[in-house]
Amino acid sequence: MTAAVADAPVIVAARRTPIGTAGRSLAACTAADLAAAVLTDLAADARTGTGPRASLREVVLGNCMGPGGDVARVAALQAGLPIAVPGLTVDRQCASGLAAVVLGATMLRGEVGTVLAGGVESASTAPWRSWPPRGDVPATRYERAPFAPSGLGDPDMGPAADLIAREHGITRAQQDEYAARSHARAMATQRAEGFAAEIVPVGGVSCDQRPRDGLTVERLGRLRPAFDPAGTVTAGNSCGINDGAAVVTLVDAATHRRQGGRGLRVIATATAGVDPRRPGLGIVPAAEQALDRAGISLGDVDVVELNEAFAGQILACCAALGLEPERVCPQGGALALGHPWGASGAVLAVRLFSQLARGDAGRYGLAAIAAGGGQGVAMVVEACG
């Protein structure tokens, strides 16, 4: 082990809320409510003795569609964290949660302390947005901010996924098969209580809402294309619109050595850009760069967690990476669990922690996620302790 790896920050705890379908189980919770529930849990975590309060340097949260302002600061105060602890909210669209974890790890390189980092999204309570009137143009409501300048291409994610699937020759049947497998894996994990240790109940809700039992390729095959009548992307092989939060506790290497216990050492990270017309491919260069910086190959990775925004997009990324699709999200991914945009990257980190630190799934893990505007974020971790 090199000195740089030995001194890398370590994830020592990881929690998330249940993931709810927008407008349903968590609909009454704001983004701050969801994040505060997880921050409160981690701040008092018995796993770190008296919790990380005494050494807490920062709270960093990713968020895309929240109320504006600094959601991380509001959630930290709502969680009862000391007022001296600052909060920072970051926006890298769907990659915001993992970007926050990467930023938290960067803050601890060469420094001593604890950072709580993750992401949150409440699609249910996201405010309506509108452009103000301009001259003869009336006020106009809009669903999202631009991902990229229109001249470069600024597609919605669904049509972009159709384009990627078509260009990479991913068939409808392949997408439906992948989606059915994600749901089957998530249901099997849920029945075995494989998510229980990572979930912080909120408002009486203690399990993920979206996974479906018995969702077969045949049932998925009855759904119509969602974005293009000639396309292959449907509601069944796409992620949902969801609410949720996920946060990890990061400590410096010396603190981890002193405290002991299992954890995930953050040995490499990467952020990359791709064609904004094909944003879902951002996973590919980010994962490649992170693995190269870690000095390992995909063959060395024991658990691969890629954000399953669309089955066709993930299958295209797998083809580009030379990765067998069966290796992705072994306990089910976002197609089944849901995709709470600003939180999803942090959910990947929580999932790695459950499998590699709480469980015995192996040594190395890879998390990677794409984002609107053509970006990708990836992180390579190593089980330690």
Short mmCIF file of C-alpha atoms in Angstrom, two decimals:
data_model
loop_
_atom_site.label_atom_id
_atom_site.label_comp_id
_atom_site.label_asym_id
_atom_site.label_seq_id
_atom_site.Cartn_x
_atom_site.Cartn_y
_atom_site.Cartn_z
CA MET A 1 0.00 0.00 0.00
CA THR A 2 1.39 3.40 -0.98
CA ALA A 3 1.59 6.22 1.53
CA ALA A 4 -1.02 8.17 -0.43
CA VAL A 5 -3.50 5.30 -0.19
CA ALA A 6 -2.74 4.70 3.48
CA ASP A 7 -3.49 8.36 4.23
CA ALA A 8 -6.73 8.45 2.22
CA PRO A 9 -9.96 9.44 4.03
CA VAL A 10 -12.23 6.61 5.15
CA ILE A 11 -16.01 6.23 5.10
CA VAL A 12 -16.86 4.84 8.55
CA ALA A 13 -20.67 5.01 8.47
CA ALA A 14 -23.34 5.31 5.77
CA ARG A 15 -27.10 5.73 5.99
CA ARG A 16 -30.01 6.70 3.79
CA THR A 17 -33.72 7.26 4.03
CA PRO A 18 -36.12 4.92 2.31
CA ILE A 19 -36.60 6.00 -1.30
CA GLY A 20 -40.17 7.08 -2.00
CA THR A 21 -42.04 7.66 -5.23
CA ALA A 22 -42.73 11.37 -5.73
CA GLY A 23 -46.09 12.38 -4.34
CA ARG A 24 -46.46 9.27 -2.21
CA SER A 25 -44.79 7.87 0.92
CA LEU A 26 -42.39 10.79 1.63
CA ALA A 27 -44.41 13.51 -0.08
CA ALA A 28 -44.83 15.59 3.09
CA CYS A 29 -41.06 15.79 3.72
CA THR A 30 -38.99 18.69 2.44
CA ALA A 31 -35.41 18.22 1.29
CA ALA A 32 -34.20 19.57 4.65
CA ASP A 33 -36.48 17.14 6.51
CA LEU A 34 -35.05 14.14 4.66
CA ALA A 35 -31.43 15.20 5.00
CA ALA A 36 -31.81 16.15 8.67
CA ALA A 37 -33.14 12.68 9.51
CA VAL A 38 -29.97 11.04 8.20
CA LEU A 39 -27.63 13.68 9.63
CA THR A 40 -29.21 13.23 13.07
CA ASP A 41 -28.71 9.48 12.87
CA LEU A 42 -25.07 9.71 11.81
CA ALA A 43 -24.19 12.42 14.33
CA ALA A 44 -25.24 10.12 17.16
CA ASP A 45 -23.91 6.94 15.57
CA ALA A 46 -22.68 4.52 18.22
CA ARG A 47 -20.31 3.15 15.59
CA THR A 48 -18.07 6.18 16.18
CA GLY A 49 -18.34 6.21 19.95
CA THR A 50 -19.83 9.56 20.90
CA GLY A 51 -20.56 10.37 17.30
CA PRO A 52 -18.59 12.76 15.06
CA ARG A 53 -19.87 16.02 16.60
CA ALA A 54 -16.66 16.97 18.39
CA SER A 55 -14.50 16.77 15.26
CA LEU A 56 -17.11 17.70 12.65
CA ARG A 57 -15.66 20.13 10.14
CA GLU A 58 -18.37 20.41 7.49
CA VAL A 59 -21.67 19.14 6.13
CA VAL A 60 -21.69 18.83 2.32
CA LEU A 61 -24.88 17.88 0.48
CA GLY A 62 -25.76 17.58 -3.19
CA ASN A 63 -29.15 18.80 -4.38
CA CYS A 64 -30.72 19.62 -7.75
CA MET A 65 -34.30 20.81 -7.40
CA GLY A 66 -34.66 22.00 -3.82
CA PRO A 67 -35.98 25.30 -2.50
CA GLY A 68 -32.77 27.19 -3.24
CA GLY A 69 -30.50 28.64 -0.62
CA ASP A 70 -28.13 26.37 1.26
CA VAL A 71 -30.05 23.15 1.98
CA ALA A 72 -27.00 21.63 3.69
CA ARG A 73 -26.85 24.42 6.26
CA VAL A 74 -30.59 24.30 6.91
CA ALA A 75 -30.55 20.52 7.30
CA ALA A 76 -27.51 20.62 9.60
CA LEU A 77 -29.19 23.13 11.91
CA GLN A 78 -32.46 21.21 11.78
CA ALA A 79 -30.51 18.09 12.81
CA GLY A 80 -29.25 19.92 15.87
CA LEU A 81 -25.61 19.99 14.81
CA PRO A 82 -23.47 22.69 16.42
CA ILE A 83 -24.02 26.11 14.89
CA ALA A 84 -20.25 26.40 14.35
CA VAL A 85 -20.39 23.60 11.76
CA PRO A 86 -20.80 25.09 8.26
CA GLY A 87 -22.88 23.60 5.47
CA LEU A 88 -22.24 23.57 1.73
CA THR A 89 -24.73 22.62 -0.99
CA VAL A 90 -23.35 21.48 -4.36
CA ASP A 91 -25.12 21.00 -7.69
CA ARG A 92 -23.71 18.67 -10.30
CA GLN A 93 -27.21 17.62 -11.32
CA CYS A 94 -27.77 13.87 -10.90
CA ALA A 95 -24.15 13.42 -9.82
CA SER A 96 -24.48 15.94 -6.98
CA GLY A 97 -24.57 13.38 -4.15
CA LEU A 98 -21.42 11.57 -5.24
CA ALA A 99 -19.73 14.90 -6.03
CA ALA A 100 -20.44 15.94 -2.43
CA VAL A 101 -18.81 12.74 -1.12
CA VAL A 102 -15.79 13.35 -3.36
CA LEU A 103 -15.55 16.94 -2.11
CA GLY A 104 -15.85 15.77 1.49
CA ALA A 105 -13.00 13.32 0.99
CA THR A 106 -10.89 16.05 -0.62
CA MET A 107 -11.44 18.28 2.42
CA LEU A 108 -9.86 15.63 4.65
CA ARG A 109 -6.72 14.98 2.63
CA GLY A 110 -3.93 16.24 4.87
CA GLU A 111 -6.45 17.44 7.45
CA VAL A 112 -7.88 15.95 10.66
CA GLY A 113 -11.59 15.70 11.35
CA THR A 114 -14.97 14.46 10.19
CA VAL A 115 -17.16 15.44 7.26
CA LEU A 116 -20.77 14.39 6.71
CA ALA A 117 -21.33 14.26 2.96
CA GLY A 118 -24.10 13.04 0.69
CA GLY A 119 -27.18 14.25 -1.12
CA VAL A 120 -30.89 14.84 -0.92
CA GLU A 121 -33.85 15.33 -3.22
CA SER A 122 -37.53 15.93 -2.61
CA ALA A 123 -39.15 15.88 -6.01
CA SER A 124 -42.49 16.02 -4.17
CA THR A 125 -41.80 19.45 -2.69
CA ALA A 126 -39.59 20.94 -5.41
CA PRO A 127 -40.78 24.50 -6.04
CA TRP A 128 -42.38 25.56 -9.28
CA ARG A 129 -40.04 27.65 -11.39
CA SER A 130 -40.68 30.37 -13.94
CA TRP A 131 -38.81 32.88 -16.03
CA PRO A 132 -39.94 36.44 -15.31
CA PRO A 133 -41.77 38.43 -18.00
CA ARG A 134 -39.46 40.04 -20.57
CA GLY A 135 -40.92 42.74 -22.81
CA ASP A 136 -43.83 41.16 -24.67
CA VAL A 137 -42.93 37.68 -23.41
CA PRO A 138 -45.07 36.67 -20.42
CA ALA A 139 -43.76 34.80 -17.40
CA THR A 140 -43.08 31.20 -18.40
CA ARG A 141 -43.04 28.18 -16.14
CA TYR A 142 -40.24 25.68 -16.77
CA GLU A 143 -39.47 22.20 -15.43
CA ARG A 144 -35.70 22.40 -15.23
CA ALA A 145 -32.79 24.73 -15.75
CA PRO A 146 -30.67 24.26 -18.88
CA PHE A 147 -28.16 21.43 -18.73
CA ALA A 148 -26.10 22.99 -21.54
CA PRO A 149 -26.34 25.84 -24.07
CA SER A 150 -29.04 25.02 -26.60
CA GLY A 151 -26.57 25.35 -29.46
CA LEU A 152 -24.58 22.40 -28.11
CA GLY A 153 -27.67 20.30 -27.53
CA ASP A 154 -29.73 20.28 -24.34
CA PRO A 155 -31.94 17.18 -24.50
CA ASP A 156 -34.11 15.87 -21.72
CA MET A 157 -32.68 12.70 -20.23
CA GLY A 158 -35.32 10.35 -21.69
CA PRO A 159 -34.82 11.28 -25.36
CA ALA A 160 -31.05 11.25 -24.77
CA ALA A 161 -31.35 7.69 -23.43
CA ASP A 162 -33.30 6.68 -26.55
CA LEU A 163 -30.51 8.13 -28.68
CA ILE A 164 -27.81 6.26 -26.76
CA ALA A 165 -29.70 2.97 -26.97
CA ARG A 166 -30.23 3.38 -30.72
CA GLU A 167 -26.62 4.34 -31.43
CA HIS A 168 -25.28 1.41 -29.42
CA GLY A 169 -27.70 -1.15 -30.80
CA ILE A 170 -29.34 -1.86 -27.45
CA THR A 171 -32.65 -3.61 -28.10
CA ARG A 172 -35.92 -3.18 -26.24
CA ALA A 173 -35.73 -6.80 -25.08
CA GLN A 174 -32.25 -6.27 -23.61
CA GLN A 175 -33.45 -3.20 -21.73
CA ASP A 176 -36.52 -4.93 -20.34
CA GLU A 177 -34.45 -7.94 -19.28
CA TYR A 178 -32.01 -5.70 -17.44
CA ALA A 179 -34.83 -3.79 -15.71
CA ALA A 180 -36.57 -6.99 -14.64
CA ARG A 181 -33.31 -8.25 -13.13
CA SER A 182 -32.81 -5.02 -11.17
CA HIS A 183 -36.28 -5.33 -9.61
CA ALA A 184 -35.80 -9.04 -8.86
CA ARG A 185 -32.50 -8.34 -7.13
CA ALA A 186 -33.91 -5.45 -5.10
CA MET A 187 -36.92 -7.50 -4.02
CA ALA A 188 -34.68 -10.40 -2.97
CA THR A 189 -32.48 -8.02 -0.97
CA GLN A 190 -35.51 -6.37 0.62
CA ARG A 191 -37.00 -9.71 1.65
CA ALA A 192 -33.67 -10.74 3.17
CA GLU A 193 -33.57 -7.40 5.07
CA GLY A 194 -30.40 -6.52 3.19
CA PHE A 195 -31.29 -2.82 3.18
CA ALA A 196 -32.41 -2.64 6.81
CA ALA A 197 -29.07 -1.64 8.38
CA GLU A 198 -28.60 1.30 6.01
CA ILE A 199 -32.10 2.79 6.22
CA VAL A 200 -33.16 5.52 8.64
CA PRO A 201 -36.97 5.39 8.94
CA VAL A 202 -38.73 8.69 8.20
CA GLY A 203 -42.33 9.46 9.11
CA GLY A 204 -43.12 5.83 9.73
CA VAL A 205 -41.70 4.78 6.36
CA SER A 206 -38.95 2.16 6.67
CA CYS A 207 -38.59 0.52 3.26
CA ASP A 208 -38.18 1.52 -0.37
CA GLN A 209 -41.44 2.01 -2.21
CA ARG A 210 -40.58 1.40 -5.86
CA PRO A 211 -39.30 -2.23 -6.20
CA ARG A 212 -41.87 -4.54 -7.78
CA ASP A 213 -42.26 -8.27 -7.27
CA GLY A 214 -42.86 -10.47 -10.28
CA LEU A 215 -41.96 -7.76 -12.79
CA THR A 216 -41.18 -9.94 -15.79
CA VAL A 217 -39.84 -9.19 -19.24
CA GLU A 218 -43.26 -10.11 -20.60
CA ARG A 219 -45.03 -7.54 -18.38
CA LEU A 220 -42.48 -4.86 -19.24
CA GLY A 221 -42.87 -5.67 -22.92
CA ARG A 222 -46.48 -4.43 -22.86
CA LEU A 223 -45.46 -0.85 -22.05
CA ARG A 224 -45.37 1.74 -24.80
CA PRO A 225 -42.29 3.86 -25.58
CA ALA A 226 -42.24 6.85 -23.26
CA PHE A 227 -40.45 9.50 -25.31
CA ASP A 228 -40.35 8.52 -28.99
CA PRO A 229 -43.01 6.38 -30.67
CA ALA A 230 -40.19 4.56 -32.44
CA GLY A 231 -37.99 4.43 -29.35
CA THR A 232 -37.19 1.64 -26.89
CA VAL A 233 -37.14 3.53 -23.58
CA THR A 234 -40.30 2.99 -21.49
CA ALA A 235 -41.48 3.76 -17.99
CA GLY A 236 -40.56 0.19 -17.08
CA ASN A 237 -36.92 0.29 -18.17
CA SER A 238 -36.39 3.82 -16.81
CA CYS A 239 -35.89 5.05 -13.26
CA GLY A 240 -38.70 6.74 -11.35
CA ILE A 241 -39.08 10.27 -9.98
CA ASN A 242 -38.25 9.93 -6.33
CA ASP A 243 -37.61 11.42 -2.89
CA GLY A 244 -34.76 10.46 -0.58
CA ALA A 245 -31.49 11.34 1.14
CA ALA A 246 -28.19 9.54 1.71
CA VAL A 247 -25.14 10.60 3.73
CA VAL A 248 -21.80 9.07 4.70
CA THR A 249 -19.44 9.86 7.57
CA LEU A 250 -15.88 10.53 6.37
CA VAL A 251 -12.88 10.69 8.70
CA ASP A 252 -9.19 11.21 8.11
CA ALA A 253 -6.97 8.14 7.96
CA ALA A 254 -5.31 8.75 11.35
CA THR A 255 -8.69 9.01 13.07
CA HIS A 256 -9.78 5.76 11.48
CA ARG A 257 -6.62 3.99 12.58
CA ARG A 258 -7.17 5.25 16.12
CA GLN A 259 -10.86 4.32 16.26
CA GLY A 260 -10.57 1.05 14.36
CA GLY A 261 -13.52 -0.73 12.83
CA ARG A 262 -14.53 -1.51 9.29
CA GLY A 263 -14.66 1.21 6.67
CA LEU A 264 -14.16 2.13 3.03
CA ARG A 265 -10.95 3.90 2.10
CA VAL A 266 -11.52 6.42 -0.73
CA ILE A 267 -8.53 5.58 -2.90
CA ALA A 268 -9.42 7.40 -6.12
CA THR A 269 -12.04 9.70 -7.64
CA ALA A 270 -12.62 11.27 -11.03
CA THR A 271 -14.96 13.72 -12.75
CA ALA A 272 -15.25 13.87 -16.52
CA GLY A 273 -17.22 15.57 -19.28
CA VAL A 274 -18.85 14.10 -22.40
CA ASP A 275 -21.11 15.28 -25.23
CA PRO A 276 -24.11 16.97 -23.55
CA ARG A 277 -26.35 15.34 -26.16
CA ARG A 278 -25.37 11.95 -24.71
CA PRO A 279 -25.14 12.70 -20.99
CA GLY A 280 -25.68 9.13 -19.82
CA LEU A 281 -22.26 8.13 -21.16
CA GLY A 282 -20.53 10.30 -18.54
CA ILE A 283 -20.07 7.16 -16.45
CA VAL A 284 -17.54 5.75 -18.91
CA PRO A 285 -14.61 8.24 -18.79
CA ALA A 286 -15.17 8.94 -15.10
CA ALA A 287 -14.97 5.24 -14.22
CA GLU A 288 -11.97 4.70 -16.47
CA GLN A 289 -10.07 7.61 -14.95
CA ALA A 290 -10.88 6.64 -11.36
CA LEU A 291 -9.76 3.05 -11.93
CA ASP A 292 -6.55 4.24 -13.60
CA ARG A 293 -5.79 6.54 -10.67
CA ALA A 294 -6.48 3.68 -8.25
CA GLY A 295 -4.08 1.45 -10.17
CA ILE A 296 -6.62 -1.35 -10.59
CA SER A 297 -8.79 -2.72 -13.39
CA LEU A 298 -12.47 -3.53 -13.58
CA GLY A 299 -11.50 -7.15 -13.13
CA ASP A 300 -10.18 -6.29 -9.66
CA VAL A 301 -13.45 -4.65 -8.56
CA ASP A 302 -15.72 -6.79 -6.41
CA VAL A 303 -18.84 -4.58 -6.30
CA VAL A 304 -19.87 -2.24 -9.12
CA GLU A 305 -22.60 0.30 -8.38
CA LEU A 306 -23.63 2.37 -11.41
CA ASN A 307 -26.66 4.63 -11.25
CA GLU A 308 -29.32 2.94 -13.34
CA ALA A 309 -31.10 5.96 -14.78
CA PHE A 310 -32.10 3.98 -17.89
CA ALA A 311 -31.45 0.36 -18.76
CA GLY A 312 -30.32 1.21 -22.27
CA GLN A 313 -27.90 3.83 -20.99
CA ILE A 314 -26.33 1.42 -18.50
CA LEU A 315 -26.04 -1.33 -21.11
CA ALA A 316 -24.30 1.11 -23.46
CA CYS A 317 -21.89 2.12 -20.67
CA CYS A 318 -21.20 -1.53 -19.90
CA ALA A 319 -20.39 -2.20 -23.55
CA ALA A 320 -18.01 0.78 -23.67
CA LEU A 321 -16.29 -0.31 -20.45
CA GLY A 322 -16.10 -4.01 -21.36
CA LEU A 323 -18.17 -4.74 -18.25
CA GLU A 324 -20.61 -7.64 -17.97
CA PRO A 325 -24.04 -6.13 -17.15
CA GLU A 326 -24.69 -8.93 -14.64
CA ARG A 327 -21.98 -7.43 -12.41
CA VAL A 328 -23.76 -4.08 -12.01
CA CYS A 329 -25.80 -3.39 -8.84
CA PRO A 330 -25.81 -6.95 -7.48
CA GLN A 331 -28.56 -6.11 -4.98
CA GLY A 332 -30.66 -4.01 -7.35
CA GLY A 333 -30.15 -0.47 -8.58
CA ALA A 334 -32.03 2.74 -9.33
CA LEU A 335 -34.36 1.13 -11.87
CA ALA A 336 -35.87 -0.71 -8.90
CA LEU A 337 -34.99 1.48 -5.91
CA GLY A 338 -35.58 4.84 -7.58
CA HIS A 339 -33.49 7.85 -8.56
CA PRO A 340 -33.80 10.80 -6.10
CA TRP A 341 -31.61 12.98 -8.31
CA GLY A 342 -29.39 14.91 -5.90
CA ALA A 343 -29.12 11.91 -3.55
CA SER A 344 -28.53 9.09 -6.03
CA GLY A 345 -24.74 9.31 -6.16
CA ALA A 346 -24.58 9.16 -2.37
CA VAL A 347 -26.96 6.19 -2.41
CA LEU A 348 -24.29 4.38 -4.46
CA ALA A 349 -21.74 5.08 -1.71
CA VAL A 350 -24.14 3.77 0.94
CA ARG A 351 -24.72 0.64 -1.11
CA LEU A 352 -20.97 0.02 -1.39
CA PHE A 353 -20.61 0.46 2.37
CA SER A 354 -23.34 -2.09 3.08
CA GLN A 355 -21.80 -4.70 0.82
CA LEU A 356 -18.09 -4.17 1.47
CA ALA A 357 -17.87 -2.79 5.03
CA ARG A 358 -20.96 -4.24 6.72
CA GLY A 359 -20.84 -7.32 4.52
CA ASP A 360 -18.07 -9.45 3.08
CA ALA A 361 -18.56 -8.91 -0.66
CA GLY A 362 -14.86 -8.30 -1.29
CA ARG A 363 -12.15 -5.67 -1.26
CA TYR A 364 -12.72 -3.06 -3.98
CA GLY A 365 -15.82 -1.12 -5.00
CA LEU A 366 -16.66 1.28 -7.83
CA ALA A 367 -19.46 3.86 -7.79
CA ALA A 368 -20.20 5.95 -10.87
CA ILE A 369 -23.03 8.20 -12.04
CA ALA A 370 -23.82 10.37 -15.05
CA ALA A 371 -25.36 13.84 -15.02
CA GLY A 372 -27.31 16.16 -17.28
CA GLY A 373 -25.08 18.44 -19.32
CA GLY A 374 -22.71 15.56 -20.09
CA GLN A 375 -20.75 14.83 -16.92
CA GLY A 376 -19.78 11.81 -14.88
CA VAL A 377 -18.40 11.24 -11.37
CA ALA A 378 -16.75 8.06 -10.13
CA MET A 379 -15.17 6.83 -6.90
CA VAL A 380 -13.07 3.76 -6.12
CA VAL A 381 -13.04 2.48 -2.54
CA GLU A 382 -11.21 -0.26 -0.66
CA ALA A 383 -12.59 -2.12 2.33
CA CYS A 384 -10.33 -1.67 5.35
CA GLY A 385 -10.20 -2.29 9.09
#
